[in-house]
PDB file of C-alpha atoms and ligand atoms in Angstrom:
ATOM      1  CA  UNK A 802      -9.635 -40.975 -28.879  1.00 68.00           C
ATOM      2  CA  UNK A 803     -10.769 -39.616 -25.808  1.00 79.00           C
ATOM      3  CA  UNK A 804      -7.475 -38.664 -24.710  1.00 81.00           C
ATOM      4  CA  UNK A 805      -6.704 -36.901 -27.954  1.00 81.00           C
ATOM      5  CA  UNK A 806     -10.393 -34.728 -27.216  1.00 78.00           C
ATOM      6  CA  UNK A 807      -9.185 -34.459 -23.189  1.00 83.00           C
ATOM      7  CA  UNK A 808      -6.115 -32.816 -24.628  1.00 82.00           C
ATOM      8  CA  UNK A 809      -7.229 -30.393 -27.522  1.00 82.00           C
ATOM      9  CA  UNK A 810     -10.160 -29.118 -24.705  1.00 80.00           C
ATOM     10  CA  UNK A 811      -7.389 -28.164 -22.421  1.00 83.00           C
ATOM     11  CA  UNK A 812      -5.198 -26.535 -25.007  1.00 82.00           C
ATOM     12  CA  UNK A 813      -8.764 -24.930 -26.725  1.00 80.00           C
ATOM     13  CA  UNK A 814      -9.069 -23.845 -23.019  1.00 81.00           C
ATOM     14  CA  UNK A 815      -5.813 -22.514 -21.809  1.00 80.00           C
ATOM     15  CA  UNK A 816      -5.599 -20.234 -25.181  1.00 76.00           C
ATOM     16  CA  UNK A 817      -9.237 -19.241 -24.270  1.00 73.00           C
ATOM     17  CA  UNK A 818      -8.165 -17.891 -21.059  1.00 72.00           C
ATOM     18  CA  UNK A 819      -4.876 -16.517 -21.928  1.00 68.00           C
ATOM     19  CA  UNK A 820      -6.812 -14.624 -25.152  1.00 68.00           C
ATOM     20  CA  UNK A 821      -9.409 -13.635 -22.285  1.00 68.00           C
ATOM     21  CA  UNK A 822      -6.713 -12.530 -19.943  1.00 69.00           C
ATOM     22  CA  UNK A 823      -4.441 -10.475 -22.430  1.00 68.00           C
ATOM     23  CA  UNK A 824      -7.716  -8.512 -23.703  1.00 70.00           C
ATOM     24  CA  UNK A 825      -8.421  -7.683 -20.124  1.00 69.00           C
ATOM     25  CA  UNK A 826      -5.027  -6.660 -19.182  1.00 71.00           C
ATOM     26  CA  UNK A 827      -4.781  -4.329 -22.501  1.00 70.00           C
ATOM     27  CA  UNK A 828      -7.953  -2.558 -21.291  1.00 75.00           C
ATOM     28  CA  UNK A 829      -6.779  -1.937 -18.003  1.00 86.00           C
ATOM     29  CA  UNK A 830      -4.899   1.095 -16.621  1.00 93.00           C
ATOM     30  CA  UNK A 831      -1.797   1.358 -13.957  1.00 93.00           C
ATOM     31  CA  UNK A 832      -4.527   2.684 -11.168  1.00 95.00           C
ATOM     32  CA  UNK A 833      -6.654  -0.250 -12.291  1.00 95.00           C
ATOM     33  CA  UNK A 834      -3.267  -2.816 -11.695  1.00 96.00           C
ATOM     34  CA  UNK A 835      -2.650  -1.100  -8.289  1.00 97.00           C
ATOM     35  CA  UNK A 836      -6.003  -1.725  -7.092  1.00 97.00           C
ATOM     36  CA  UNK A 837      -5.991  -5.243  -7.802  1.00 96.00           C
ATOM     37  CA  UNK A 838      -2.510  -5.610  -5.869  1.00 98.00           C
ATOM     38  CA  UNK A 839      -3.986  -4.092  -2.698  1.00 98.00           C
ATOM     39  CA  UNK A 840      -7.192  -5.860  -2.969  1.00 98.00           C
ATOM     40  CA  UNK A 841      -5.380  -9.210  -3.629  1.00 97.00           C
ATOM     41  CA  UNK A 842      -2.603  -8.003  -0.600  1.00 97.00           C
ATOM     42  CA  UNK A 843      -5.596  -7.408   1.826  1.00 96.00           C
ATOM     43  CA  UNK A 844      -7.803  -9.932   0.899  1.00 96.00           C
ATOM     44  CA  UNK A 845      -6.959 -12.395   3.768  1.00 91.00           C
ATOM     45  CA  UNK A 846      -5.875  -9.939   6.042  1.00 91.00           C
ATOM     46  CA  UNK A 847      -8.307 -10.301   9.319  1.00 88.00           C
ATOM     47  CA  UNK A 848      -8.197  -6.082  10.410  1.00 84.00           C
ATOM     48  CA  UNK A 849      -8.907  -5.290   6.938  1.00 91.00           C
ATOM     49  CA  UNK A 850     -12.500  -4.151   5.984  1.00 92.00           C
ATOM     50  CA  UNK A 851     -11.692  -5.103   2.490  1.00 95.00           C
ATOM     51  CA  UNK A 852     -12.103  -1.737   1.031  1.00 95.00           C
ATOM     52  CA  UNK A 853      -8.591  -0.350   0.755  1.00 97.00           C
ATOM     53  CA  UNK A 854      -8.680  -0.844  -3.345  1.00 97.00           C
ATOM     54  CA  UNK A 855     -11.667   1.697  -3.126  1.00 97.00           C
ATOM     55  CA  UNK A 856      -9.741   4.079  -0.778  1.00 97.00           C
ATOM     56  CA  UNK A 857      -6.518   4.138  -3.216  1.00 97.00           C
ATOM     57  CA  UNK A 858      -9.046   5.214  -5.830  1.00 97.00           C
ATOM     58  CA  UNK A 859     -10.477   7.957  -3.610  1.00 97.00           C
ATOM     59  CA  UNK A 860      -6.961   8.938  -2.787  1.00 98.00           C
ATOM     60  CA  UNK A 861      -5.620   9.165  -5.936  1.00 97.00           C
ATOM     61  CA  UNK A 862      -8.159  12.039  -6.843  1.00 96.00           C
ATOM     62  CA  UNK A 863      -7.650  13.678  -3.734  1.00 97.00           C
ATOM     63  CA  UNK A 864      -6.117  16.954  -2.540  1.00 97.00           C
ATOM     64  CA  UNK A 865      -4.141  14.772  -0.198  1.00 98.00           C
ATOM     65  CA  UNK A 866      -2.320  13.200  -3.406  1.00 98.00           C
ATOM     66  CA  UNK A 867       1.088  13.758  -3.781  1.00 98.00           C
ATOM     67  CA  UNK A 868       2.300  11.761  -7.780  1.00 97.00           C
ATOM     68  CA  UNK A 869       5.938  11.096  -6.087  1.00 98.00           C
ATOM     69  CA  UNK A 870       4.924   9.169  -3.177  1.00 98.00           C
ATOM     70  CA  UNK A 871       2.627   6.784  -5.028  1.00 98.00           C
ATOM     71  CA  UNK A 872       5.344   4.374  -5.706  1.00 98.00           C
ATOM     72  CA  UNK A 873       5.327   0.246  -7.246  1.00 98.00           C
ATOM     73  CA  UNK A 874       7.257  -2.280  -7.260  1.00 98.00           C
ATOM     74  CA  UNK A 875       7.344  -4.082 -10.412  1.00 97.00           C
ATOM     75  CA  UNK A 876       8.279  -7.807 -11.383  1.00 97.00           C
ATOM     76  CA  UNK A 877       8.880  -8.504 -14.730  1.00 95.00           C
ATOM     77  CA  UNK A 878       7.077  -5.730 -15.629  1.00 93.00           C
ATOM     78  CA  UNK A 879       4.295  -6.695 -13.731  1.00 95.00           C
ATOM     79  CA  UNK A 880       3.362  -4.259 -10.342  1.00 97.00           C
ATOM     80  CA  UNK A 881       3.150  -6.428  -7.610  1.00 98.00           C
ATOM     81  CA  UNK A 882       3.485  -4.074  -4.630  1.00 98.00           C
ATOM     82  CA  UNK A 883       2.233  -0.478  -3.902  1.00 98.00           C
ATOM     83  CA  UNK A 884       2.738   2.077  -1.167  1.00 98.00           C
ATOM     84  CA  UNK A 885       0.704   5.735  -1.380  1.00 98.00           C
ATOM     85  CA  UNK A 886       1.830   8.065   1.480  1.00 98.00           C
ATOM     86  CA  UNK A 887      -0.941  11.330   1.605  1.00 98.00           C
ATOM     87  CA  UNK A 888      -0.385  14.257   3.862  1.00 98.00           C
ATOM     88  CA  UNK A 889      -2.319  15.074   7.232  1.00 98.00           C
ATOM     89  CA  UNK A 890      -2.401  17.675   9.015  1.00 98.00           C
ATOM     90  CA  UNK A 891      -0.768  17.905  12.681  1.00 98.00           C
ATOM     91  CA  UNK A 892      -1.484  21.047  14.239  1.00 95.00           C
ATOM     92  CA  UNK A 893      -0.058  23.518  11.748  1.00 95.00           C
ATOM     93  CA  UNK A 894       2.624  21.368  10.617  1.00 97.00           C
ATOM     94  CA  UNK A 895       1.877  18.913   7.193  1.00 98.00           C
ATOM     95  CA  UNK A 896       2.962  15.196   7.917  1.00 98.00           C
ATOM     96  CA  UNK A 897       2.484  12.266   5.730  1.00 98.00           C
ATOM     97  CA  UNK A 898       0.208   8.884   6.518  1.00 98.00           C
ATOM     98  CA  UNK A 899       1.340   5.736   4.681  1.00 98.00           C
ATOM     99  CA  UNK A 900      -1.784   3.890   3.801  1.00 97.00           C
ATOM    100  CA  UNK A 901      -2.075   1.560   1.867  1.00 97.00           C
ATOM    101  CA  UNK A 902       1.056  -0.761   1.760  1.00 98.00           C
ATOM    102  CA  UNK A 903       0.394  -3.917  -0.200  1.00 98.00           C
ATOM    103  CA  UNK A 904       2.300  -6.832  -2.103  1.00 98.00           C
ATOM    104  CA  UNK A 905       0.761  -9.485  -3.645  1.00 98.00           C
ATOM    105  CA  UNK A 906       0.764 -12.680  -1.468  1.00 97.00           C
ATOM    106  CA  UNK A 907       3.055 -14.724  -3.499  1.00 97.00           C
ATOM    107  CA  UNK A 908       5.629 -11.672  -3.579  1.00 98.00           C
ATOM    108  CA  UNK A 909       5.620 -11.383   0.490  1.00 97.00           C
ATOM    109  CA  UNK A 910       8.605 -11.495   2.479  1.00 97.00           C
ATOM    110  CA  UNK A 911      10.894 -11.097  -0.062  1.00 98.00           C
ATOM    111  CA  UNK A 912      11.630  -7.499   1.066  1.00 98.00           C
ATOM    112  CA  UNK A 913       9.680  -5.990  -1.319  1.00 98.00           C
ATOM    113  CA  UNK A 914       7.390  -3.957   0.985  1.00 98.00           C
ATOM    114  CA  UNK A 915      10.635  -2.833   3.209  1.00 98.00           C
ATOM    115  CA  UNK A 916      12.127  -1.443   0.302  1.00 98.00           C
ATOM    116  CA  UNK A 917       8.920   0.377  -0.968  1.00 98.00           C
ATOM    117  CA  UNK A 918       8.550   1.860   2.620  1.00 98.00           C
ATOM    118  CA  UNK A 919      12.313   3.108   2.203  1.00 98.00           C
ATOM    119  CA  UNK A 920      12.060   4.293  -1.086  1.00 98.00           C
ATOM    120  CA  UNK A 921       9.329   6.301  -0.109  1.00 98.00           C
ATOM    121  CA  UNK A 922      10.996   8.106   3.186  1.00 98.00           C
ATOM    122  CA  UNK A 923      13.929   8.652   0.953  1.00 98.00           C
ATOM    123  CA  UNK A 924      11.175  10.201  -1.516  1.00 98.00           C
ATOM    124  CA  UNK A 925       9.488  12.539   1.259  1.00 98.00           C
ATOM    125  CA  UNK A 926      12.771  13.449   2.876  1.00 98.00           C
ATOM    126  CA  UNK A 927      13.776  14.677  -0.259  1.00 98.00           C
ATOM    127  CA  UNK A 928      10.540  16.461  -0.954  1.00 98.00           C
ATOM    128  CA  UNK A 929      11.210  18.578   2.612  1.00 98.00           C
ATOM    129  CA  UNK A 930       8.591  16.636   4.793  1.00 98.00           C
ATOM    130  CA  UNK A 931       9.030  16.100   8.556  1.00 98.00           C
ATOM    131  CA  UNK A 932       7.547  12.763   9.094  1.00 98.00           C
ATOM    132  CA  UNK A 933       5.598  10.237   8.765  1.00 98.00           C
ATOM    133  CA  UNK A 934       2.271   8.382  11.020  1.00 98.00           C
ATOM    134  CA  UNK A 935       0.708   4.983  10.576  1.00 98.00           C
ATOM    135  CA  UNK A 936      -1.425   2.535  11.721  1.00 97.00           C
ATOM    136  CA  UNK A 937      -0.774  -1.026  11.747  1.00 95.00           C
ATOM    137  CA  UNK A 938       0.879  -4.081  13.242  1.00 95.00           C
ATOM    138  CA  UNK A 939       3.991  -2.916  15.367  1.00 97.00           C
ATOM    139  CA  UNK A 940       5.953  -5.878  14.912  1.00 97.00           C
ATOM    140  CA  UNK A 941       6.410  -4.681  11.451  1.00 97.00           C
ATOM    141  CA  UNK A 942       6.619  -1.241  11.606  1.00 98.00           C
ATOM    142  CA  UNK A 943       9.276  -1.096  14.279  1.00 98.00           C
ATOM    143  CA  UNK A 944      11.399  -2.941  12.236  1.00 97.00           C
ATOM    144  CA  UNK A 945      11.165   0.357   9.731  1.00 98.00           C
ATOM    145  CA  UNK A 946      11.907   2.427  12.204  1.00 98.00           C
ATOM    146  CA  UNK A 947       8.551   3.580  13.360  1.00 98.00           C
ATOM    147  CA  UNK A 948       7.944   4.279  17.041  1.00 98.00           C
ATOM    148  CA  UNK A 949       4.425   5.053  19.028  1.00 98.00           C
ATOM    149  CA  UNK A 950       3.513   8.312  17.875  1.00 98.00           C
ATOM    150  CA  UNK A 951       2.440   8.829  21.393  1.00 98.00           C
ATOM    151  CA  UNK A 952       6.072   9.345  21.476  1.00 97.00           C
ATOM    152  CA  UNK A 953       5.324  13.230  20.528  1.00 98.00           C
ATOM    153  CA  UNK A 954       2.273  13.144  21.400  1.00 97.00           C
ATOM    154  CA  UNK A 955       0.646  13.028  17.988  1.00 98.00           C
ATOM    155  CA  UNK A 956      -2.935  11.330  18.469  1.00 98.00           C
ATOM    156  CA  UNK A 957      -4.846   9.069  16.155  1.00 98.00           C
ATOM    157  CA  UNK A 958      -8.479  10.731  15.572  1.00 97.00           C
ATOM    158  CA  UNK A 959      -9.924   7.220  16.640  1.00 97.00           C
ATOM    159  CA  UNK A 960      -9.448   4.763  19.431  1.00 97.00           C
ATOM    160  CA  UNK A 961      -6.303   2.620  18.734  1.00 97.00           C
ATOM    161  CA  UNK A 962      -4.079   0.714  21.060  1.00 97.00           C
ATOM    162  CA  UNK A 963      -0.806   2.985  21.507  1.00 97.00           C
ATOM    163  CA  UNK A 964       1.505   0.221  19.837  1.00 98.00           C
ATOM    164  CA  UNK A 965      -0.522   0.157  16.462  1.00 97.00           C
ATOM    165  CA  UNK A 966      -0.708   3.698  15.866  1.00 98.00           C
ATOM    166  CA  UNK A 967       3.328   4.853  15.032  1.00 98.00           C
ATOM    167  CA  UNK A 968       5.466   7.621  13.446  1.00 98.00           C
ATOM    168  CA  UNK A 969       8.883   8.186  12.292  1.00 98.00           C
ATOM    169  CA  UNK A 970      11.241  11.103  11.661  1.00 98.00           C
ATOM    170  CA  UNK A 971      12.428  11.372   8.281  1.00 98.00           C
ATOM    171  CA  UNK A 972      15.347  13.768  10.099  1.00 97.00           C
ATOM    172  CA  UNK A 973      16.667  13.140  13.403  1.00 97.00           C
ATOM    173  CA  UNK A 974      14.661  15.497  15.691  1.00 97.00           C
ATOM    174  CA  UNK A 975      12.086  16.804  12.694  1.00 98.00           C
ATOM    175  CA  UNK A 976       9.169  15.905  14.806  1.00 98.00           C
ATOM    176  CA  UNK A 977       9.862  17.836  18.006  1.00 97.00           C
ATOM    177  CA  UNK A 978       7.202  20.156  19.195  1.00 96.00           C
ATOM    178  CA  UNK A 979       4.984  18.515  16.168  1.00 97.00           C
ATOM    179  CA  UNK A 980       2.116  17.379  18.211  1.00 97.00           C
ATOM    180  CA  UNK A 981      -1.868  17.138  18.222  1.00 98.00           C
ATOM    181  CA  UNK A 982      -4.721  15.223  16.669  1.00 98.00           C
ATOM    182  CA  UNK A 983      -3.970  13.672  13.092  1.00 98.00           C
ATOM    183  CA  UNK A 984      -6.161  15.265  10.589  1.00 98.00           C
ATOM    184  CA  UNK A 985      -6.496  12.565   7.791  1.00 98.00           C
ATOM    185  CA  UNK A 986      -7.473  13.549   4.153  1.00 98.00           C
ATOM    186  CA  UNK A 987     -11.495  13.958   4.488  1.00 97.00           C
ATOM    187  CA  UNK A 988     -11.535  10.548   1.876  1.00 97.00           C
ATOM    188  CA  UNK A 989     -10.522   8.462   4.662  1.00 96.00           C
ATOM    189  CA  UNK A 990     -13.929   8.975   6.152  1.00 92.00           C
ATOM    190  CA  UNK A 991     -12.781   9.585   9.945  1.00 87.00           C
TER     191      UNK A 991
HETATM  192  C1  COA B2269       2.696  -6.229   5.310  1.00 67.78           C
HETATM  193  C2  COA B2269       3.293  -6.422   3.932  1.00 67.78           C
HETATM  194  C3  COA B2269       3.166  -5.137   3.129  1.00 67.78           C
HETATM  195  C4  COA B2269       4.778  -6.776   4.086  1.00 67.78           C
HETATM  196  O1  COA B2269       5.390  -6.792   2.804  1.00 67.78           O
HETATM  197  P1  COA B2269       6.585  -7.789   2.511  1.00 67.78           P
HETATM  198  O2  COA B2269       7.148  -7.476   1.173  1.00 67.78           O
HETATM  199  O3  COA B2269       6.106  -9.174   2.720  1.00 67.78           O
HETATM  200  O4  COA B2269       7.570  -7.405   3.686  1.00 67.78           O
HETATM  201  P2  COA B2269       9.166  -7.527   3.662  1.00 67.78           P
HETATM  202  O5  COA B2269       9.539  -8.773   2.948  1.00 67.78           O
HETATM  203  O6  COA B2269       9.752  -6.263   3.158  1.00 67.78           O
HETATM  204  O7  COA B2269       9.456  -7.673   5.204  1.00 67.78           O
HETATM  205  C5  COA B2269      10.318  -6.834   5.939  1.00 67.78           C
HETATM  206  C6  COA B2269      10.501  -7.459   7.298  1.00 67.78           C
HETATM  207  O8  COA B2269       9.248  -7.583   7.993  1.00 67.78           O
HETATM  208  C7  COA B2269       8.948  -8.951   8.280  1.00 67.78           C
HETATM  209  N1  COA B2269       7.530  -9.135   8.040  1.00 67.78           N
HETATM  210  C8  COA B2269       6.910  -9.313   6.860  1.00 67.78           C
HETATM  211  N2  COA B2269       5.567  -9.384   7.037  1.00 67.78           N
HETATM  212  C9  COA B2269       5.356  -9.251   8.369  1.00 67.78           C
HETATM  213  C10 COA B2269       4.178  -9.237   9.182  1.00 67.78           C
HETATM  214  N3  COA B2269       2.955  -9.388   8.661  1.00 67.78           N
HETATM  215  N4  COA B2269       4.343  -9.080  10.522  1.00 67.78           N
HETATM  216  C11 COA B2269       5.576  -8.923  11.045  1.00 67.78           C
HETATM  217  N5  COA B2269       6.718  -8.914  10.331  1.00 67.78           N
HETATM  218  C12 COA B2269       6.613  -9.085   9.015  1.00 67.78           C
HETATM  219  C13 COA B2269       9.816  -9.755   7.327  1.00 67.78           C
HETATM  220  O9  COA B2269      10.086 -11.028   7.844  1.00 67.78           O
HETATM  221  C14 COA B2269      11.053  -8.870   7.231  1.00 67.78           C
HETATM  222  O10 COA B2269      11.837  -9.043   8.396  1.00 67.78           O
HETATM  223  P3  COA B2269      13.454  -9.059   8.304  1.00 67.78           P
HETATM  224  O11 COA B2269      13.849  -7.731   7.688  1.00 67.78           O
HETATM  225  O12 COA B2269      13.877  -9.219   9.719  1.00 67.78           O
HETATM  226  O13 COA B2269      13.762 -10.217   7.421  1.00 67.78           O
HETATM  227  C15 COA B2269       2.622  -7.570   3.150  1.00 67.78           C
HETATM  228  O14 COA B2269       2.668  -8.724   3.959  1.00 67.78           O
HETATM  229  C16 COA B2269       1.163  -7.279   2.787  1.00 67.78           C
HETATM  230  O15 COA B2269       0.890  -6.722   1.719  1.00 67.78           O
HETATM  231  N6  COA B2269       0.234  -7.670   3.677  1.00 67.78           N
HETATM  232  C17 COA B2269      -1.193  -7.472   3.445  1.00 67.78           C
HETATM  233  C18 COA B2269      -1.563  -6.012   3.533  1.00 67.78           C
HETATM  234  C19 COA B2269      -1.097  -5.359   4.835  1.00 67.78           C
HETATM  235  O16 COA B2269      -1.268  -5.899   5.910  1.00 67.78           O
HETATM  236  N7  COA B2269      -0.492  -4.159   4.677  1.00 67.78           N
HETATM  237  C20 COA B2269       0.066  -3.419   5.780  1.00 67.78           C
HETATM  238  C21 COA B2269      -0.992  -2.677   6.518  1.00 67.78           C
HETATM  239  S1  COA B2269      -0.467  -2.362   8.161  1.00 67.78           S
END
């Protein structure tokens, strides 16, 4: 008897939570989705100050917003990465920063984020942009394609090892005589 209860309170319970889930999901929108990814993405990252779900949102409203390079990566219908690429200012010349890039920790390492990062040079390449800055662990990065920006002397406007702060060309030689201080999108809060 007991087992038969034990077993209709799990079933009783799963269909509660699946009910629960599916009446949540219907009320939520594709920004809503994407800022669950990143939070999800950076919740056990150590650098993180667990706030990049609340940047996206910021972004997403911002002058800095560009639709075409907000790009996901969808599994079964289901968006389990995200990439948003805003532009900055380098001296008079408009770059792009790629903040955030995030895919949900189960999806990691399956060469999801690589191909959102590609995707998304092939994107702003397209759209006529010159290149590209971010911050964040080199041993990834370089892997992309992204050097020190130090390289061309474009500057971080805050204190950052040289390794963790990188660029890339989107065109062989686009970035020449692009240098200066990176002005970020004031919703950053630099
Ligand atoms: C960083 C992150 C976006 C990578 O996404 P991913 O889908 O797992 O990466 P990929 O599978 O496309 O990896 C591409 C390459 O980088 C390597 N790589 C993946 N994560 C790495 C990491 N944290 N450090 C160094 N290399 C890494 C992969 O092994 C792969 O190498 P290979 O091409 O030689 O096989 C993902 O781990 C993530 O969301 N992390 C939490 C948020 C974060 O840190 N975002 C980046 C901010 S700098």
């Amino acid at each position: 008897m007991n087992v038969i209860f034990g077993v209709a309170f799990f079933i009783l319970g799963s269909l509660a939570v699946y009910v629960f889930q599916r009446k949540r999901f219907a009320k939520m929108t594709e920004e809503d989705f994407v800022c669950e990814v990143v939070q999800k993405a950076f919740a056990r990252e150590k650098l993180s100050d667990h706030n990049e779900h609340n940047l996206v949102k910021a972004l997403l409203k911002s002058d800095a917003f560009i639709k075409d390079l907000s790009l996901t990566a969808k599994f079964k219908g289901m968006i389990v990465g995200y990439i948003l690429f805003t532009k900055v200012k380098v001296g008079d010349e408009t770059l792009l920063a790629l903040a955030p890039l995030a895919v949900l920790p189960k999806f990691q390492k399956k060469g999801i984020g690589k191909s959102l990062v590609e995707k998304g040079h092939a994107v702003a390449k397209k759209l006529g942009y010159k290149g590209v800055v971010v911050l964040g662990h080199p041993e990834y990065y370089t892997k992309l394609g992204y050097l020190p920006a130090s390289k061309w002397g474009i500057k971080a406007p805050f204190e950052v090892a040289d390794e963790n702060f990188m660029a890339i060309e989107l065109v062989p030689g686009a970035l020449t005589g692009v240098s200066g201080v990176v002005e970020y999108a004031k919703e950053f809060g630099l």
